[in-house]
XYZ file of C-alpha atoms in Angstrom:
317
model
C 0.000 0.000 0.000
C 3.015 2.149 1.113
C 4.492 1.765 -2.826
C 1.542 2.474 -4.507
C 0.746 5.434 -2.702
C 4.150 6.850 -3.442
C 3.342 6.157 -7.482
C 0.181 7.436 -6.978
C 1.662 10.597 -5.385
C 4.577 10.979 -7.792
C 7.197 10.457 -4.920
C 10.755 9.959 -5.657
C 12.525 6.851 -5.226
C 10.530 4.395 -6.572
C 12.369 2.217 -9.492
C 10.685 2.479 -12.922
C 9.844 -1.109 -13.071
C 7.785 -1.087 -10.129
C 6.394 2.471 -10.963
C 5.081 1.127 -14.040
C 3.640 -2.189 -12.697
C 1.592 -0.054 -10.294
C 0.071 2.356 -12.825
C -0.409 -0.443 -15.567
C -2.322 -2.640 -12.581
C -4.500 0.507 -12.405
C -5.402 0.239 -16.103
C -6.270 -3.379 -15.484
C -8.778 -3.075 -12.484
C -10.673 -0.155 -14.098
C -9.023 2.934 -12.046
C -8.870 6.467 -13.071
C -4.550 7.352 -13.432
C -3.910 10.823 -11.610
C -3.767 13.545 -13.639
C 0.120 13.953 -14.005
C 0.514 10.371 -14.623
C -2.008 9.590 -17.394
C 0.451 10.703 -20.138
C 2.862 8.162 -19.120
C 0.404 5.596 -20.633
C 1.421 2.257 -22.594
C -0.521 2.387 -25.647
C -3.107 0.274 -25.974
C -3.246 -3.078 -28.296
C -6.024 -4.660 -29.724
C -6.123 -8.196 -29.189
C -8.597 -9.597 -31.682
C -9.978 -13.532 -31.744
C -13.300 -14.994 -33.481
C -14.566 -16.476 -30.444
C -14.428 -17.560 -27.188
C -15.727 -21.064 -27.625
C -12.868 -22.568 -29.030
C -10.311 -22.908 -26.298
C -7.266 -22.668 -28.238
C -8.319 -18.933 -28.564
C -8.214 -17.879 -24.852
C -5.187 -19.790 -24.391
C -3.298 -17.721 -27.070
C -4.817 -15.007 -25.448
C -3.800 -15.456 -21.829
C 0.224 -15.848 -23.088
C -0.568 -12.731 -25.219
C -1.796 -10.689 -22.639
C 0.453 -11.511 -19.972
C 3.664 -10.483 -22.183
C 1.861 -7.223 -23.222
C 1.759 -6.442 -19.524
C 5.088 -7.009 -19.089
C 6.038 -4.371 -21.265
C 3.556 -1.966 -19.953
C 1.069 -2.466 -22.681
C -2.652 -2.473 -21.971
C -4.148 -5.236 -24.020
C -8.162 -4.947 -25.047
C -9.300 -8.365 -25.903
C -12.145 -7.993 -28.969
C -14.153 -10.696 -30.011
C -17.309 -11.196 -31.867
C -20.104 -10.930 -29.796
C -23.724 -12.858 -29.972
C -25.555 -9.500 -31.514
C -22.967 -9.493 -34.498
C -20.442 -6.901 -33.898
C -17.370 -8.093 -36.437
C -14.115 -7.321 -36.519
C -14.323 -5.026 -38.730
C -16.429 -2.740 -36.131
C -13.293 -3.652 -33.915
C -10.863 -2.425 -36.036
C -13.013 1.135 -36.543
C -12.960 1.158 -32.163
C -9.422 0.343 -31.834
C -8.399 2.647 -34.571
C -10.750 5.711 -32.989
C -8.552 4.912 -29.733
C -5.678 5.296 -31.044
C -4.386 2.027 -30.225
C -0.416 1.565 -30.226
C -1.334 -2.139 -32.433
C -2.825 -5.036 -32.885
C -2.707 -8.906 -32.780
C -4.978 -11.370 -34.223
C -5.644 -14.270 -33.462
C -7.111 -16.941 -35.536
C -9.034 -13.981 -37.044
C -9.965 -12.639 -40.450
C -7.915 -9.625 -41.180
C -9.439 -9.438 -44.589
C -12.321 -9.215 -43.089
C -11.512 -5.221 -42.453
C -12.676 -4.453 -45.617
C -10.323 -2.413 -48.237
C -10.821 0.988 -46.726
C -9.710 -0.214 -43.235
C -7.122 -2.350 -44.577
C -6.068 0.616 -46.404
C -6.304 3.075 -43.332
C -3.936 0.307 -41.548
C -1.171 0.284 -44.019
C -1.452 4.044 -44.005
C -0.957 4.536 -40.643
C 1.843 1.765 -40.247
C -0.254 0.395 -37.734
C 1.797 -2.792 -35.999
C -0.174 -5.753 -36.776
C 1.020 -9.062 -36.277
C -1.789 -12.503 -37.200
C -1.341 -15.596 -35.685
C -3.014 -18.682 -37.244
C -4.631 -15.787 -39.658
C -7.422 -17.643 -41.402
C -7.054 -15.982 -44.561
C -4.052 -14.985 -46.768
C -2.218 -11.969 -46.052
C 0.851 -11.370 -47.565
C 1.986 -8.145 -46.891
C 1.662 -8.908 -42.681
C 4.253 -10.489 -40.354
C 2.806 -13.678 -39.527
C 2.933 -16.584 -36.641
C 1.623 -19.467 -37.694
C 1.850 -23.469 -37.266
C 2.380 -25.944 -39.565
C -0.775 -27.502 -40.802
C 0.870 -29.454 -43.410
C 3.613 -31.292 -41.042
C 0.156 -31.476 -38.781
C -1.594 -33.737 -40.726
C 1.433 -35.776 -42.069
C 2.617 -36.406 -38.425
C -0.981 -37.966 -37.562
C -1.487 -39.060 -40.638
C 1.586 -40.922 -39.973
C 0.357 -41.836 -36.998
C -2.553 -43.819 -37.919
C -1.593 -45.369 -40.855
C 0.950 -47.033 -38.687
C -1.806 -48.664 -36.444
C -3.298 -50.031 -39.924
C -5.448 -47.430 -41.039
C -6.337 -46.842 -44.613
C -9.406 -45.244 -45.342
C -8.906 -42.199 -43.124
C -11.446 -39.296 -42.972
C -10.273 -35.499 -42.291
C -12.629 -32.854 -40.803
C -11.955 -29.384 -41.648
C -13.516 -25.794 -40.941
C -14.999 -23.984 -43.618
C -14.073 -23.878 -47.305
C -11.585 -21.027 -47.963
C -10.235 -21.054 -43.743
C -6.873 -20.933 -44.687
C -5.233 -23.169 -42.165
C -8.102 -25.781 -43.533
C -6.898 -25.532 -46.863
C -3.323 -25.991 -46.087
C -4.286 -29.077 -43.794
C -6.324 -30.641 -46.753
C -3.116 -30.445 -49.423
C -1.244 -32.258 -46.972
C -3.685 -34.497 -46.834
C -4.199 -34.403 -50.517
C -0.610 -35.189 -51.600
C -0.735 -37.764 -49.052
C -3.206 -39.778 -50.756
C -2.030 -39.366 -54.251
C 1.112 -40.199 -53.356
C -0.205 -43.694 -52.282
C -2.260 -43.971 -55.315
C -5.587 -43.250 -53.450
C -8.367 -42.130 -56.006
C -11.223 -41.998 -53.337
C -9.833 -39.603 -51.163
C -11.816 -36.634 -52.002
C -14.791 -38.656 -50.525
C -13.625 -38.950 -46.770
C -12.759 -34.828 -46.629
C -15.877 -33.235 -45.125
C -16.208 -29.181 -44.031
C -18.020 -28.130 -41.146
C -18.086 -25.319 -38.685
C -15.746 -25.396 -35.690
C -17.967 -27.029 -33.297
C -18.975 -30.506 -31.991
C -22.324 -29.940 -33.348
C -20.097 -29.690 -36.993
C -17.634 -32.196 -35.942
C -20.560 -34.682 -35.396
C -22.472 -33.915 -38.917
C -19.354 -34.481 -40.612
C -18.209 -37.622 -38.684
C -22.049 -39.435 -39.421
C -21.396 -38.658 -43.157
C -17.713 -40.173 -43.211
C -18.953 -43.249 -41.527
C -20.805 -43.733 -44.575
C -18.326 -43.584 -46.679
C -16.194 -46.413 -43.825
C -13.642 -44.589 -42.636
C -11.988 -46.295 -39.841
C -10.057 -43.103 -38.411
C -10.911 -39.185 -38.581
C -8.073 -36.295 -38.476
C -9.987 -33.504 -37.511
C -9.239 -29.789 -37.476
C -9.940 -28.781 -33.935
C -10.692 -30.877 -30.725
C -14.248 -29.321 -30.393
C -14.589 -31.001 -34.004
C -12.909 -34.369 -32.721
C -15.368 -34.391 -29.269
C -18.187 -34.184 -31.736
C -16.873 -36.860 -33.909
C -16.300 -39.169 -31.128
C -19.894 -38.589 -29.380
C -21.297 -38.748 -32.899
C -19.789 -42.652 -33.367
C -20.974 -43.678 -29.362
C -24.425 -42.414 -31.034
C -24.232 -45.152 -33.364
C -22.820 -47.867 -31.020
C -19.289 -47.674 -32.263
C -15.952 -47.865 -29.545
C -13.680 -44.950 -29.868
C -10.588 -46.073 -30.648
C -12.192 -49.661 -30.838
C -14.366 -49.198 -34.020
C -13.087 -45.632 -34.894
C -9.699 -43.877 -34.132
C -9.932 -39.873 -33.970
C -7.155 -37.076 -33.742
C -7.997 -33.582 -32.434
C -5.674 -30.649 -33.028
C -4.718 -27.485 -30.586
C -4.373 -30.151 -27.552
C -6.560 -28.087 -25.804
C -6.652 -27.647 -22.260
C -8.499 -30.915 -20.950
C -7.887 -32.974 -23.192
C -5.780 -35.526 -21.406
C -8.974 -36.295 -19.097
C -11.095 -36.752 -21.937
C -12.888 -40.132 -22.426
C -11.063 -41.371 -24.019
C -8.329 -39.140 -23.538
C -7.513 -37.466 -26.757
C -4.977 -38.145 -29.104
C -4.301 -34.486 -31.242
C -1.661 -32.194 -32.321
C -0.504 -29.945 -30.187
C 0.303 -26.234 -30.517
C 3.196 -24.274 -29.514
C 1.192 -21.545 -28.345
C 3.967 -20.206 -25.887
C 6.925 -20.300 -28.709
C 4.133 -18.849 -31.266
C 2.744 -16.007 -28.449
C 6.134 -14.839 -27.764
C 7.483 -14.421 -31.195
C 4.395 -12.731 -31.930
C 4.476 -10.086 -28.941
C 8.497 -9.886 -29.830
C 6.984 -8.791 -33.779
C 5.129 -6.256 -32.804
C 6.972 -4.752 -29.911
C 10.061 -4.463 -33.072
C 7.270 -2.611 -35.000
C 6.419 -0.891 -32.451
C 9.939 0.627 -31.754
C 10.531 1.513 -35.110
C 12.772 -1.739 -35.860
C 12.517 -3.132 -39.742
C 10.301 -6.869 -39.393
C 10.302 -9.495 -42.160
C 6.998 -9.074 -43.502
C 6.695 -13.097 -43.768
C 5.389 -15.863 -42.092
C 7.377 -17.954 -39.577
C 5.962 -21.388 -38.938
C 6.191 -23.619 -36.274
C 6.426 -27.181 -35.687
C 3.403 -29.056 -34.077
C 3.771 -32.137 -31.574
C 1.459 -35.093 -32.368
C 0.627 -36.253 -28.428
C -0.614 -39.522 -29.037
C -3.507 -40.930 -25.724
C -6.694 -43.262 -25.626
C -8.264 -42.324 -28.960
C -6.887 -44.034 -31.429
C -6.106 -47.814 -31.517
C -4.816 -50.926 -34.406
C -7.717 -50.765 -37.042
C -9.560 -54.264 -36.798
């Protein structure tokens, strides 16, 4: 109490580190700065995600956040909302505040529009995307490696005996989905497979989606699913108990994000796992560069996935 009050007061003798952990824990909890101290704000950065429901999001966003405060940066977390404000209304807040950048996460920057896409570039705005699910070319980007993704489980499974493997991906055009099914693709035709086009469904990222598209790809007898997201792989594997199959038994399924939870599962999950504190630091290290006026590779730096292999897949019978 004795330290912030000295902050608060402007007393000498307090170190800046601990000067600005006090007045950035203000910002946090909602209190008013004193007058002589609001101009020694952090700028603020727009942190910018499609949902909340997905829990690979948050997680990003927790490592995000907690380097931004670090380095005296007030993060403002923006996500679409249930009465449909985009993120293009986002970007037109954060840009009225003035905000110092932004990161987003899993999010459509396209989906700005041209005119705030242009305003951006005009303004030099720091932006860094991670996992950006469209193409941007002219942004730094963080993302993983879909492609060494799907080979590693793909790997994976066709070790245990499977060969008529199904893949469950987001929407047509969601960029990481498209470079998950090429993998997936060359996979295939480099083992001759013809059929392959069959066992690819597209779905929303959901278990409601994951279990629509898992029904259809039993149809087709796929003994093992890759699918894009764990929420997608819960609703695969609660879609095959539905129709009285064993998971890994009758049907082997891979998540992806390894999600929080998903060792305690049932069965536990077998999925690809993220880098999400290697990926959240190089992207806070981007734009903090940007942000002090250092050049940045406008390119994308991938990372490496980990396939962590539990109760949900099995030998195909």
């Amino acid at each position: 109490m004795a330290t912030v009050s000295r902050v608060l007061h402007d007393k000498p003798g307090i170190a800046q580190a601990t000067k600005d952990s006090v007045l950035t824990a203000l910002d946090v909890f909602g209190y008013e700065r004193p007058t002589k101290l609001r101009n020694e704000r952090g700028p603020l950065i727009g942190l910018v995600l499609p949902d909340l429901q997905n829990p690979i999001f948050p997680a990003f966003a927790e490592l995000v956040v907690s380097a931004l405060i670090r380095r005296n940066l007030l993060p403002v977390l923006c996500t679409r909302t249930a009465d449909g404000v985009s993120e293009a209304q986002y970007i037109e807040m954060l840009l009225a505040q003035q905000v110092g950048g932004i990161v987003f996460i899993g999010s459509s920057y396209a989906d700005a529009g041209p005119e705030h896409s242009r305003t951006l570039r005009e303004r030099r705005l720091p932006i860094v995307l991670i996992n950006a699910a469209d193409e941007n070319l002219d942004v730094p980007r963080v993302c993983v490696d879909d492609s060494v993704a799907v080979d590693q489980a793909l790997d994976h499974l066709t070790a245990l005996g499977h060969e008529r493997i199904g893949l469950v991906l987001g929407p047509v055009g969601h960029v990481p989905s498209v470079r998950k099914l090429a993998a997936y693709a060359a996979y295939a035709q480099a083992r001759g497979d013809r059929e392959w086009r069959g066992r690819v469904a597209h779905t929303i990222f959901s278990m409601e989606g994951g279990g629509t598209a898992a029904t259809r790809l039993l149809k087709e007898g796929v003994t093992a699913l890759i699918c894009a997201s764990d929420a997608l792989a819960l609703g695969a594997i609660r879609a095959a108990r539905k129709q009285g199959l064993s998971v890994p038994g009758d049907l082997s399924v891979v998540g992806f994000d390894d999600s929080s939870l998903m060792n305690v599962t049932d069965p536990p999950l077998t999925t690809v796992r993220q880098p999400i504190q290697a990926m959240s630091t190089a992207a806070v290290a981007s734009l903090m560069a940007q942000i002090d006026g250092r050049s940045v590779p406008v390119d994308e730096v991938l990372f490496d996935p980990e396939l962590i292999v539990r109760g949900s897949t099995g030998m195909c019978r």
